[in-house]
XYZ file of C-alpha atoms in Angstrom:
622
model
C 132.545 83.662 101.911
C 130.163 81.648 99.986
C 128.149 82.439 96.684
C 124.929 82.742 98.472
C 126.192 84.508 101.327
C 127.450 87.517 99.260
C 124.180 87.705 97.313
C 122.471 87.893 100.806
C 124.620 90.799 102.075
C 124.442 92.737 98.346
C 120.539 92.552 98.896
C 120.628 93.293 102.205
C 122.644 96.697 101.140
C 120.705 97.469 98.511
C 117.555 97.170 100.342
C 118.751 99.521 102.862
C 119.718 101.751 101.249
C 116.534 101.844 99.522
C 115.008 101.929 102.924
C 116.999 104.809 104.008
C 116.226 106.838 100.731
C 112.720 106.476 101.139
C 111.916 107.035 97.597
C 110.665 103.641 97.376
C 107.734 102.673 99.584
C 109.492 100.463 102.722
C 106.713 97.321 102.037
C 107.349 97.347 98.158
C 111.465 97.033 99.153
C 110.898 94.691 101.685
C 108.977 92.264 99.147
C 111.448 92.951 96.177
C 114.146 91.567 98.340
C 112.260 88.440 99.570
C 111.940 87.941 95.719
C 115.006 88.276 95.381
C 116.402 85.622 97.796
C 113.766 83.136 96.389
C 114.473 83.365 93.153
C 118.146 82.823 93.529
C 117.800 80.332 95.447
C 119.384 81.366 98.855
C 115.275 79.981 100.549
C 112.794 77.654 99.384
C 109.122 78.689 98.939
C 108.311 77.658 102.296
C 111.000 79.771 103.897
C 109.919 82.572 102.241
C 106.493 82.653 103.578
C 107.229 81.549 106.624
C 107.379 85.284 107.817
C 103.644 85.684 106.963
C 102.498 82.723 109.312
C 105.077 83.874 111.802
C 103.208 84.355 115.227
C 104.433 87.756 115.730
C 102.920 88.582 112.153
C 99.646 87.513 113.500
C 99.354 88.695 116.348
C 100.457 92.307 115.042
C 97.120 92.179 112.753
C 95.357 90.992 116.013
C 96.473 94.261 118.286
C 95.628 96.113 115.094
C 92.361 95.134 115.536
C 92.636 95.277 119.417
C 94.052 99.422 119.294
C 91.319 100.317 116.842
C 88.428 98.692 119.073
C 89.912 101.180 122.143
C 89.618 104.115 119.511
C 86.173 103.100 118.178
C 84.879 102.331 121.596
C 86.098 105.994 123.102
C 88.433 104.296 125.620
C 91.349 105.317 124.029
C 90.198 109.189 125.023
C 89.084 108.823 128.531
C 92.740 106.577 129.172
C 94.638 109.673 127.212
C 91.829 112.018 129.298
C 93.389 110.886 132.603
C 96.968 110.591 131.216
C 96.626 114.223 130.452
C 95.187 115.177 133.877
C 98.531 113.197 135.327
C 101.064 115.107 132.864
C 99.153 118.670 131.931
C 99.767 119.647 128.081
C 103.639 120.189 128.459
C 105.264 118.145 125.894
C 108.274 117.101 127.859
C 106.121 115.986 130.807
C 103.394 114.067 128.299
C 106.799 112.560 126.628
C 108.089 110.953 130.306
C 104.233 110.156 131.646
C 103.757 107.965 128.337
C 107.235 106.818 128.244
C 107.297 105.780 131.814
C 103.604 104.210 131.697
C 104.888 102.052 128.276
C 107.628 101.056 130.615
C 105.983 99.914 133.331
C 103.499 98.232 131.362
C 106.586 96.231 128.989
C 108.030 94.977 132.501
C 105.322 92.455 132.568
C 103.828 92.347 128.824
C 105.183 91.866 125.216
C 106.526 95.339 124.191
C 104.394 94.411 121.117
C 101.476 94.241 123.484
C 102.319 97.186 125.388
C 103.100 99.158 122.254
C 99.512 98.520 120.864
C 97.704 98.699 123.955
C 99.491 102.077 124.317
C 98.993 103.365 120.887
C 95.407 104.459 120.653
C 95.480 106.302 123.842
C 99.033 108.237 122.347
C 97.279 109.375 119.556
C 94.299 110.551 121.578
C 96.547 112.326 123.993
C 98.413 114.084 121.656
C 95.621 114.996 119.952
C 93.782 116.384 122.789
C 97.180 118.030 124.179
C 97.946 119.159 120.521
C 100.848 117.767 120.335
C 102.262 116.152 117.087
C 101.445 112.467 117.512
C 105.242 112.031 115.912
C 106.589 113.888 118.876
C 105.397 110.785 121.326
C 105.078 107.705 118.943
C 108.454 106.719 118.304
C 109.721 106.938 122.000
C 106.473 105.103 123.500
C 107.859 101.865 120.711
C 111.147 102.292 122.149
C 110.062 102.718 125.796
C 108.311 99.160 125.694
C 111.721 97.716 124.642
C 113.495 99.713 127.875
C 110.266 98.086 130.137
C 111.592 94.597 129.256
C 114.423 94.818 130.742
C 113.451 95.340 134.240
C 112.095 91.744 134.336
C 112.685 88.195 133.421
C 109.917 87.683 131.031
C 110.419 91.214 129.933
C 111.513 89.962 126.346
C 112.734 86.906 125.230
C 116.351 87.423 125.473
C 115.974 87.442 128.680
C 114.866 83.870 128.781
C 117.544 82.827 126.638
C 120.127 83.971 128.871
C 119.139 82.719 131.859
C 118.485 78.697 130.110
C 122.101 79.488 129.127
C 123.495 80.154 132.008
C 121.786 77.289 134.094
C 122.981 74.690 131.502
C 126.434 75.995 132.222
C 125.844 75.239 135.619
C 125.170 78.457 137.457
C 122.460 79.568 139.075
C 118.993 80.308 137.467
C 118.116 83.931 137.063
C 115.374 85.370 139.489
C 112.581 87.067 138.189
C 113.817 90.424 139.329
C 117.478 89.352 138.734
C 117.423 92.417 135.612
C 115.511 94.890 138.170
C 119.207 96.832 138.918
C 120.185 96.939 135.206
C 117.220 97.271 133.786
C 116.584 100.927 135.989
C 119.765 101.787 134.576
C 118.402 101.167 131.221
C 115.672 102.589 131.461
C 116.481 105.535 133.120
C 119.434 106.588 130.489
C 117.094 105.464 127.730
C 114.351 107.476 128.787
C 116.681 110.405 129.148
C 118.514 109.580 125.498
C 115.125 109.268 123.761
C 113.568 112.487 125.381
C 116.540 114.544 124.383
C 116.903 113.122 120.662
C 113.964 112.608 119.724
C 113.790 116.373 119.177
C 115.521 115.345 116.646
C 112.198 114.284 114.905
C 111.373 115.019 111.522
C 107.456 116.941 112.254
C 105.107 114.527 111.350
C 102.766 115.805 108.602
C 99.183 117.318 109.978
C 97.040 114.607 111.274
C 94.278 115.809 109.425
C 93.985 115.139 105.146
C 92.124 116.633 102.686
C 88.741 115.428 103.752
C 88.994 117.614 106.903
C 89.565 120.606 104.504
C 86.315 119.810 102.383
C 84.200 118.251 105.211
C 83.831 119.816 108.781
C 82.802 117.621 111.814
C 79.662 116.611 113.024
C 80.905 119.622 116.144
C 80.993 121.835 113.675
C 77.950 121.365 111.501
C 75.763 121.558 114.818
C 77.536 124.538 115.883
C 77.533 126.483 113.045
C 73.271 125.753 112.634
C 72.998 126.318 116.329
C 71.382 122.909 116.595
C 72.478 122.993 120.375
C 70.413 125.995 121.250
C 67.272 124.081 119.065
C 67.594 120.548 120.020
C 65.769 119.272 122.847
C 65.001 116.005 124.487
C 61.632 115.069 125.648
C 60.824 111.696 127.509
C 57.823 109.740 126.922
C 55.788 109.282 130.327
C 53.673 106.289 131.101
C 50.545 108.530 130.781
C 51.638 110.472 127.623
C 48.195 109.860 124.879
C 51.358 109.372 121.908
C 51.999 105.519 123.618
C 51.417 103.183 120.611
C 50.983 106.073 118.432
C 52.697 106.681 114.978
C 54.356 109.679 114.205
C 51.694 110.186 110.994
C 48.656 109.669 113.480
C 49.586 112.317 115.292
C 50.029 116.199 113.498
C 52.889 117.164 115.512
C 54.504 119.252 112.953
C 51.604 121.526 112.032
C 49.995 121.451 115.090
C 53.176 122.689 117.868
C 55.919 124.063 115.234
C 57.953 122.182 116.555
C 59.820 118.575 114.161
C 60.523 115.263 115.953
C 64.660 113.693 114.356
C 65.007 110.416 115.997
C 63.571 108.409 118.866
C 66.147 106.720 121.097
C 65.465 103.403 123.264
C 67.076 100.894 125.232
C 67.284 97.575 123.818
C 67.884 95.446 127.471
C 69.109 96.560 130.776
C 69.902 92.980 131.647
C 73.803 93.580 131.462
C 75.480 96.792 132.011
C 77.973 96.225 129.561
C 75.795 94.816 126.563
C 73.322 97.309 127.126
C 72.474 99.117 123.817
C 70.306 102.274 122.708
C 68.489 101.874 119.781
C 68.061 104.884 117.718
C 65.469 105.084 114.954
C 65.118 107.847 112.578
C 61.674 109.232 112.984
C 59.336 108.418 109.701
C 56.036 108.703 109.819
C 55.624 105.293 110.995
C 57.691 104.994 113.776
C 55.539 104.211 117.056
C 56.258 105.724 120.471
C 56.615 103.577 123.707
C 56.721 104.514 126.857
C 60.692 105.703 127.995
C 61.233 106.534 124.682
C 63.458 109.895 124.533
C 62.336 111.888 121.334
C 65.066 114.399 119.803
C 62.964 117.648 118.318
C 63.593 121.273 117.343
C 61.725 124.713 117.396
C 61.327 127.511 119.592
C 61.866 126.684 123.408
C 58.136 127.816 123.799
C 56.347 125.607 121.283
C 58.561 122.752 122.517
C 57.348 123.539 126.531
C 53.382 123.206 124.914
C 53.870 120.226 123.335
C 55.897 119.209 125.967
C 53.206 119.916 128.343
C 50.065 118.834 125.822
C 51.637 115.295 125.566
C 52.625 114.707 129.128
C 56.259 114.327 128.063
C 59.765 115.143 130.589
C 61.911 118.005 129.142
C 65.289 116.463 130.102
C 67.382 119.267 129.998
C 66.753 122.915 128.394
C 69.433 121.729 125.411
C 69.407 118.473 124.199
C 73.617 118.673 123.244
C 74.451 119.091 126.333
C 78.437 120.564 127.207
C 81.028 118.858 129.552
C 83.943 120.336 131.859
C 85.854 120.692 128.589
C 82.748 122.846 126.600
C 82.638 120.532 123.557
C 79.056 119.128 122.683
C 78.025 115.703 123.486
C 78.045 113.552 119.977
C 74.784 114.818 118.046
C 75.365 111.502 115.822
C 75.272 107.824 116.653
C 76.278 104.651 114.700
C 73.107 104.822 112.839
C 72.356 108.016 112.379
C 73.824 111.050 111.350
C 74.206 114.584 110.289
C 75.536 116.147 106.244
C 75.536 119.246 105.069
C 74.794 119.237 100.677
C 74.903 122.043 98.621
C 72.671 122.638 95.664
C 73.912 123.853 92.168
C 72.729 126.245 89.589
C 71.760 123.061 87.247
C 69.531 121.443 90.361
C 65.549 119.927 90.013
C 65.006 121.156 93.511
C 65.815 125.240 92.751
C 62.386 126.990 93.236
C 61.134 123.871 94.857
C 59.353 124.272 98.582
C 61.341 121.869 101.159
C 58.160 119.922 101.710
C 57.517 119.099 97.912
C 61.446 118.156 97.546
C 60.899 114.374 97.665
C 64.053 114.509 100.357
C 61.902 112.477 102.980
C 60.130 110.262 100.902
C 63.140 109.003 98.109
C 65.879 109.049 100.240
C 64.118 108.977 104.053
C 66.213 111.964 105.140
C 65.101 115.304 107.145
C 66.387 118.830 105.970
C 67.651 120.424 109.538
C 68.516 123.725 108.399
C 69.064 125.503 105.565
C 72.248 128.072 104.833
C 71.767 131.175 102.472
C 74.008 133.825 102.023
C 75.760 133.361 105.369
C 71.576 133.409 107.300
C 70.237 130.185 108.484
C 66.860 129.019 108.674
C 65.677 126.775 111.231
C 62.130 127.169 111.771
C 59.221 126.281 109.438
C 61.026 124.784 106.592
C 58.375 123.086 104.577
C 57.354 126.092 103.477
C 60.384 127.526 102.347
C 61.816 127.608 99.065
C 64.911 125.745 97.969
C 67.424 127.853 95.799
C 70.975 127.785 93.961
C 73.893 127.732 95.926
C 71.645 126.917 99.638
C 73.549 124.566 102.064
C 71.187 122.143 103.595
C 72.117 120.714 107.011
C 70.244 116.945 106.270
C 69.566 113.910 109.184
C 69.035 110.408 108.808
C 70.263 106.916 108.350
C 74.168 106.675 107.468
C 73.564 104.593 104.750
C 70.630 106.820 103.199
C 72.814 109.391 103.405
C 75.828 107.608 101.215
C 73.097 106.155 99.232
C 71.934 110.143 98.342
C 75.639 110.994 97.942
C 76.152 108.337 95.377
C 71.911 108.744 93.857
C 71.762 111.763 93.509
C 72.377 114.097 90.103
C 71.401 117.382 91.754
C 72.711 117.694 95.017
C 76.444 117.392 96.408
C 76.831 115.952 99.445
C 80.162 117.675 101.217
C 82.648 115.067 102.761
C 82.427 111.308 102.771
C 79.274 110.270 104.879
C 80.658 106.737 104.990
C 84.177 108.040 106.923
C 82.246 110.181 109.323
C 79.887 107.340 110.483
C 83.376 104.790 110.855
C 84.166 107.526 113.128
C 81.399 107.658 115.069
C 82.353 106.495 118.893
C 80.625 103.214 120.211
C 80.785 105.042 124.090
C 78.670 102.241 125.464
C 80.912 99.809 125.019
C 83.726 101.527 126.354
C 84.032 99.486 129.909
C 83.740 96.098 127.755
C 86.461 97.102 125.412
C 88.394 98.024 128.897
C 87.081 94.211 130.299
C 88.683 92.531 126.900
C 91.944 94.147 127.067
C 92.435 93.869 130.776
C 91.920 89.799 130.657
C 94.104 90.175 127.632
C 97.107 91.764 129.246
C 96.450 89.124 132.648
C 96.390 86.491 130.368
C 99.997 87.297 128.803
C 101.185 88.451 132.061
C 100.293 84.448 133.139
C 100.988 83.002 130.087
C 99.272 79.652 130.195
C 98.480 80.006 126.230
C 100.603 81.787 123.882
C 100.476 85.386 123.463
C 99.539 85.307 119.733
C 96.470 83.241 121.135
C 95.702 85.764 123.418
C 95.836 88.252 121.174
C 93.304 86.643 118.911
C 90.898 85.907 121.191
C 90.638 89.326 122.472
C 90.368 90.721 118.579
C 88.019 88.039 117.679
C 86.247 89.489 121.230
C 86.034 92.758 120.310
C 84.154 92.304 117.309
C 82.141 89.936 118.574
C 80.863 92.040 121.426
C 80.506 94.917 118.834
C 83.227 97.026 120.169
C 83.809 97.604 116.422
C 80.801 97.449 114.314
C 81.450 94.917 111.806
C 84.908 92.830 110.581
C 84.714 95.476 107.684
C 86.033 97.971 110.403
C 88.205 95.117 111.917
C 90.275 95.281 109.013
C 90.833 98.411 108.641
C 92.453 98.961 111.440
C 95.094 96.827 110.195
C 97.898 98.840 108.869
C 99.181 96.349 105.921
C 102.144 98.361 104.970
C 103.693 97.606 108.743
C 102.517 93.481 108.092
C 104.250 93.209 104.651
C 107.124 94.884 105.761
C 107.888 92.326 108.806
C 106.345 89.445 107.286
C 108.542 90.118 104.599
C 112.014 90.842 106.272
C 111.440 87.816 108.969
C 112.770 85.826 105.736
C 115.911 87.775 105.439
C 116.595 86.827 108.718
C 116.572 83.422 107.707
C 119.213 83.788 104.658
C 121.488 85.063 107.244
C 121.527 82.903 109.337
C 121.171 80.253 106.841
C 124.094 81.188 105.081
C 126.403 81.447 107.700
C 126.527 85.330 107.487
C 125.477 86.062 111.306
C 127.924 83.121 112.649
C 130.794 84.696 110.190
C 130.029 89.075 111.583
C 129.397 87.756 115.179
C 132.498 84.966 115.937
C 134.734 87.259 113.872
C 133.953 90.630 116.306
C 134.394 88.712 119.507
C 137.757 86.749 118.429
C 139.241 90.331 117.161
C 138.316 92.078 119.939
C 138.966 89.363 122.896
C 142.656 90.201 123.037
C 141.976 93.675 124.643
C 140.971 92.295 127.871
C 137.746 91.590 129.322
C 136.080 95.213 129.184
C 136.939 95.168 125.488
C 134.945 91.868 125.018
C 132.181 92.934 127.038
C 131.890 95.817 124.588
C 132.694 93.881 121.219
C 129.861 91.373 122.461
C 127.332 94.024 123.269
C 127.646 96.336 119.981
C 128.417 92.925 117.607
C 124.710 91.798 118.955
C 123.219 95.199 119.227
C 124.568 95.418 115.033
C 123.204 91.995 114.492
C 119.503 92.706 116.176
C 119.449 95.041 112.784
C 118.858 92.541 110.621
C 117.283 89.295 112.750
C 115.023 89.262 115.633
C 116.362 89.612 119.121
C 115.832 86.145 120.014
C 117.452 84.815 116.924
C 120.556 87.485 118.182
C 120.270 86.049 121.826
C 120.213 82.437 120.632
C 123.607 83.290 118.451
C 125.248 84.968 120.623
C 124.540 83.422 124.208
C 127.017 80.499 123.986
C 129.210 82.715 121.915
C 129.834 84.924 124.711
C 129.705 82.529 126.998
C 132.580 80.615 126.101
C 134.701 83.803 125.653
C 134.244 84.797 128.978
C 135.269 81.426 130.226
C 138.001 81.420 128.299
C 138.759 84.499 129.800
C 138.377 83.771 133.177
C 135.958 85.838 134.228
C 132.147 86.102 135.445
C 129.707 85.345 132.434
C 126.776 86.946 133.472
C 127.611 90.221 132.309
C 128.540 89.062 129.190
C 125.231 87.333 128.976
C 123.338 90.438 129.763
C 125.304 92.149 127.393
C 123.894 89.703 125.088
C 120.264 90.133 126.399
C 120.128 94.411 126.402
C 122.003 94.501 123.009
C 119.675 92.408 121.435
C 116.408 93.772 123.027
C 117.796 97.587 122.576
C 117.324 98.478 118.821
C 115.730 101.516 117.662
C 117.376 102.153 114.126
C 115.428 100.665 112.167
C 111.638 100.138 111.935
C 111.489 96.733 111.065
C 114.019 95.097 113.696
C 110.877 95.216 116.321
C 106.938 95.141 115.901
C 106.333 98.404 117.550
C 108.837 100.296 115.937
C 107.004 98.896 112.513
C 103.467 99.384 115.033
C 104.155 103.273 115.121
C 105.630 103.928 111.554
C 102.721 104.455 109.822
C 100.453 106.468 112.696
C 103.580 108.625 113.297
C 103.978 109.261 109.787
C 107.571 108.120 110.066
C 109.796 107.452 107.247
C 112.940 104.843 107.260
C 115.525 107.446 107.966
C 113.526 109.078 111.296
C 114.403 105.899 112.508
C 118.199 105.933 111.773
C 118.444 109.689 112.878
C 116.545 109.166 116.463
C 117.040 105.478 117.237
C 120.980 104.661 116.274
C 122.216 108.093 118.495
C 120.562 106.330 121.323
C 121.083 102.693 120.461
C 125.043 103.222 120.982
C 124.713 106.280 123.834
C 122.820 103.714 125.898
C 125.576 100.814 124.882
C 127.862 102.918 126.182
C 126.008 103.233 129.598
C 125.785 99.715 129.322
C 129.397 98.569 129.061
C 130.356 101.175 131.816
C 127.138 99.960 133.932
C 127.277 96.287 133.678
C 130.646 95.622 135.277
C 129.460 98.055 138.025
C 125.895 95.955 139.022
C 127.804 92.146 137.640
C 131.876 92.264 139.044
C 134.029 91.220 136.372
């Protein structure tokens, strides 16, 4: 054993047992030990950032971007809405529908892909089940990795056997040659994984600190009643307010009754770039003809002015309710809805609503107003602002942060900027769906590389504004999950470089090759399925191919076994979160730490090799 090659294995230790403690955050470990190995000089420079222009680093920040356009857009809840319908709210069912789907899904994509395709709509459904999202996380990464199996370009060991085996001189492997095993697999995976990961640490709530201080946009609306004062009137082609501002025209004094926002639509050309423009109402905005005007009052003054201005009550409540009995989104990207309170010390105490400057400094509307547990809808100029009053406020997003940050004598509750990030882009739903679709046929035909793929479709989905800006685009990027693979791809490459995976993997197969052939088959199988620990599974499957080739020949007996041995113990590996991207895709939205991953994933990572070595002799005759 050489100089370098200890130091490698001593940091190797150290780091995971660092990892395991979880005292020490996984990314800052990660880039300690790449450190480390540079600076002793076991890898150059170049080596060491290799990992960070590594394709599968890349295109992890691209399905990042990908997952959080399916959240932003809503599709993520109407795929988890139909998931749900499939499975009902029973944990153990949701656990096999989302396993199986994941599965079926990884036969014929990247489990990387299938993982972050899959992710958004997890989180939705476990939401809307109410579920812990930890519960379902960790087996959909694993399920992706059972999904490969059952085909040839499953994963990439799968490749690597079958080139090894035809420039042996046996026959090429069929695409469906690792169908029979690969139900096996997945059958007594899915089965392993259900019943262990009960096993699960319970993921922290999904909801922080701002939920605590902030309620929804739901909940504001609910708790003013804003559904049962809300209506929405359409602008007819005869109605006398065409090409008429808002300040022309006396609505307020004159019905009772206060115009919010006027929505449009932008072009009708396309169905899927069609956009509504909604435009807070000032007293310059100008109504058109279509136009759909949001106001509140009494139902009666709103039926006269309804009737005055020849305009189309749509519907009796404006927020209307679905199957489910939640409200329809009282908020777009644009615009929105805050509650502030006002303190003993404010300007405004004693002021009337109309004289508040509200409007005119910060061009927002005062909805309601909260006192003493009453709330006042109805003729609010007039009324008097005091100490301690809750005012439920509308208008542009950005006025609204602008007011939070502005403004001595007012506090606005929650963080305006977070609610309107969270705001769903519903429109765009079906070309979110479009993008991922050709995404996912483009892998499955893989004329360009997946990472290009992958990029394309990210680049796509900002570009279509199925996420609002690249502002959002990178925040859906979890960077703790990047560093921590772009960091350990290196340690991969000490090694190998120093002769550590050729020493652990030659050493297991001689010592064990003298207890016949079902021995082997099992030293081969858990010597790769150790060795996928530490370096990716196609680095494993490129060691280990001709290494188990050549024992079985030397044996006398069939090598494919051997070779698939090679190709399930290096795809299978579930005990720790940085051997595969979606194990290091779900750490951070499952609120996983290190050791969830050895407590879950190594139980089932030698239950299943054990299934394995009994199974494979069974499908493959020694």
């Amino acid at each position: 054993m050489n100089i370098d090659m200890l130091w490698t294995l001593i940091i190797l230790a150290v780091a995971s047992v660092l990892f395991v403690s979880g005292k020490v955050r996984s990314d800052l470990v990660a880039v300690c030990a790449l450190s480390l190995l540079v600076m002793l000089g076991i890898i150059d420079t170049n080596e060491a950032l290799a990992g960070f222009s590594s394709s599968v680093v890349i295109m992890m920040i691209g399905l990042f971007v990908v997952g959080g356009a399916i959240f932003q857009t809503g599709l993520a809840k109407i795929a988890s809405g139909k998931l749900l319908q499939l499975s009902g709210s029973n944990e153990t069912r949701l656990l096999l529908t989302v396993m199986l789907s994941a599965s079926l899904i990884g036969a014929f994509v990247s489990n990387t892909g299938t993982v972050a395709v899959m992710l958004p709509v997890v989180v939705s459904l476990a939401t809307s089940a109410g579920v812990q999202t930890g519960r379902l996380l960790m087996p959909l990464a694993f399920a992706g990795s059972l999904g490969g199996m059952l085909t040839l370009i499953g994963t990439p060991p799968n490749m690597v056997i079958s080139e090894t085996l035809e420039k042996a001189g046996y026959e090429p492997l069929t695409f469906f040659s690792f169908t029979p095993i690969g139900l096996i697999c997945l059958v007594a995976g899915t089965l392993l994984i259900a019943l262990f990961s009960k096993w699960l640490l319970k993921s922290n709530d999904q909801t922080g600190d701002i939920s605590q201080k902030q309620r929804s946009l739901y909940e504001l609306a609910s708790q003013y009643s804003l559904g049962n004062n809300l209506y929405r009137l359409q602008v007819s082609v005869n109605s006398p307010m065409i090409n008429k501002t808002l300040k022309e025209l006396s609505i307020s004094s004159e019905y009772r009754v206060h115009i919010h926002e006027v929505r449009r639509r932008q072009s009708n050309k396309n169905p899927f770039f069609k956009t509504i423009n909604t435009e807070f109402a000032g007293p310059n905005t100008m109504i058109h003809v279509n136009d759909v005007i949001y106001v509140t009052g009494e139902f009666e003054d709103v039926a006269r002015f309804a009737a005055d201005q020849m305009l189309e009550l749509l519907a009796e409540n404006a927020v209307e309710k679905d199957a489910n009995g939640k409200m329809e989104s009282l908020a777009t990207p644009q615009i929105g809805i805050a509650e502030v309170l006002i303190p003993s010390n404010s300007k405004h105490i004693n002021q009337l609503v109309k004289h508040s400057g509200f409007r005119e400094n910060y061009n927002v509307n005062i909805l309601g107003i909260q006192r003493k547990g009453k709330y006042l809808l109805h003729e609010l100029k007039e009324e008097k602002i005091k100490a301690g009053d809750a005012l439920l406020i509308q208008g542009e997003w950005k006025h609204i942060s602008r007011l939070a940050q502005e403004h001595e004598d007012v506090v606005v509750v929650g963080q305006p900027a977070e609610a309107a990030a969270n705001i769903p882009l519903s429109h765009k739903a079906p070309l979110a769906a479009i993008i991922m679709i050709l995404m996912i046929a483009a892998m499955i035909i893989n004329v360009v590389p997946a990472v290009v793929c992958v990029m394309v479709a990210a680049i796509l989905m900002v570009a279509t504004g199925c996420l609002p800006n690249m502002e959002a685009a990178y925040k859906t990027v979890n960077w703790e999950s990047i560093v921590l693979i772009g960091a350990m791809i290196p340690m991969s490459t000490a090694i190998e470089k120093t002769g550590a995976a050729a020493m652990i993997s030659e050493g297991l197969v001689n010592s064990i090759g003298g207890f016949g052939p079902i021995a082997l088959l099992a030293g081969i199988y858990f010597a790769t399925s150790l060795m996928t620990l530490f370096i990716s599974n196609t680095a494993c499957a490129v060691l280990f191919a001709p290494i188990a080739l050549a024992a079985a020949l030397s044996m006398d007996v069939n090598p494919v076994p051997y070779l698939f041995a090679v190709s399930i113990g290096a795809s299978m590996c579930f005990a720790v979160p940085f051997s595969t991207p979606p194990n290091a895709l779900v750490m951070s939205a499952g609120k996983y730490k290190f050791i969830d991953y050895v407590k879950v994933g190594m139980p089932v990572q030698l239950l299943l090799g054990m299934v394995m070595v009994i199974a494979l002799p069974i499908v493959f005759p020694l």
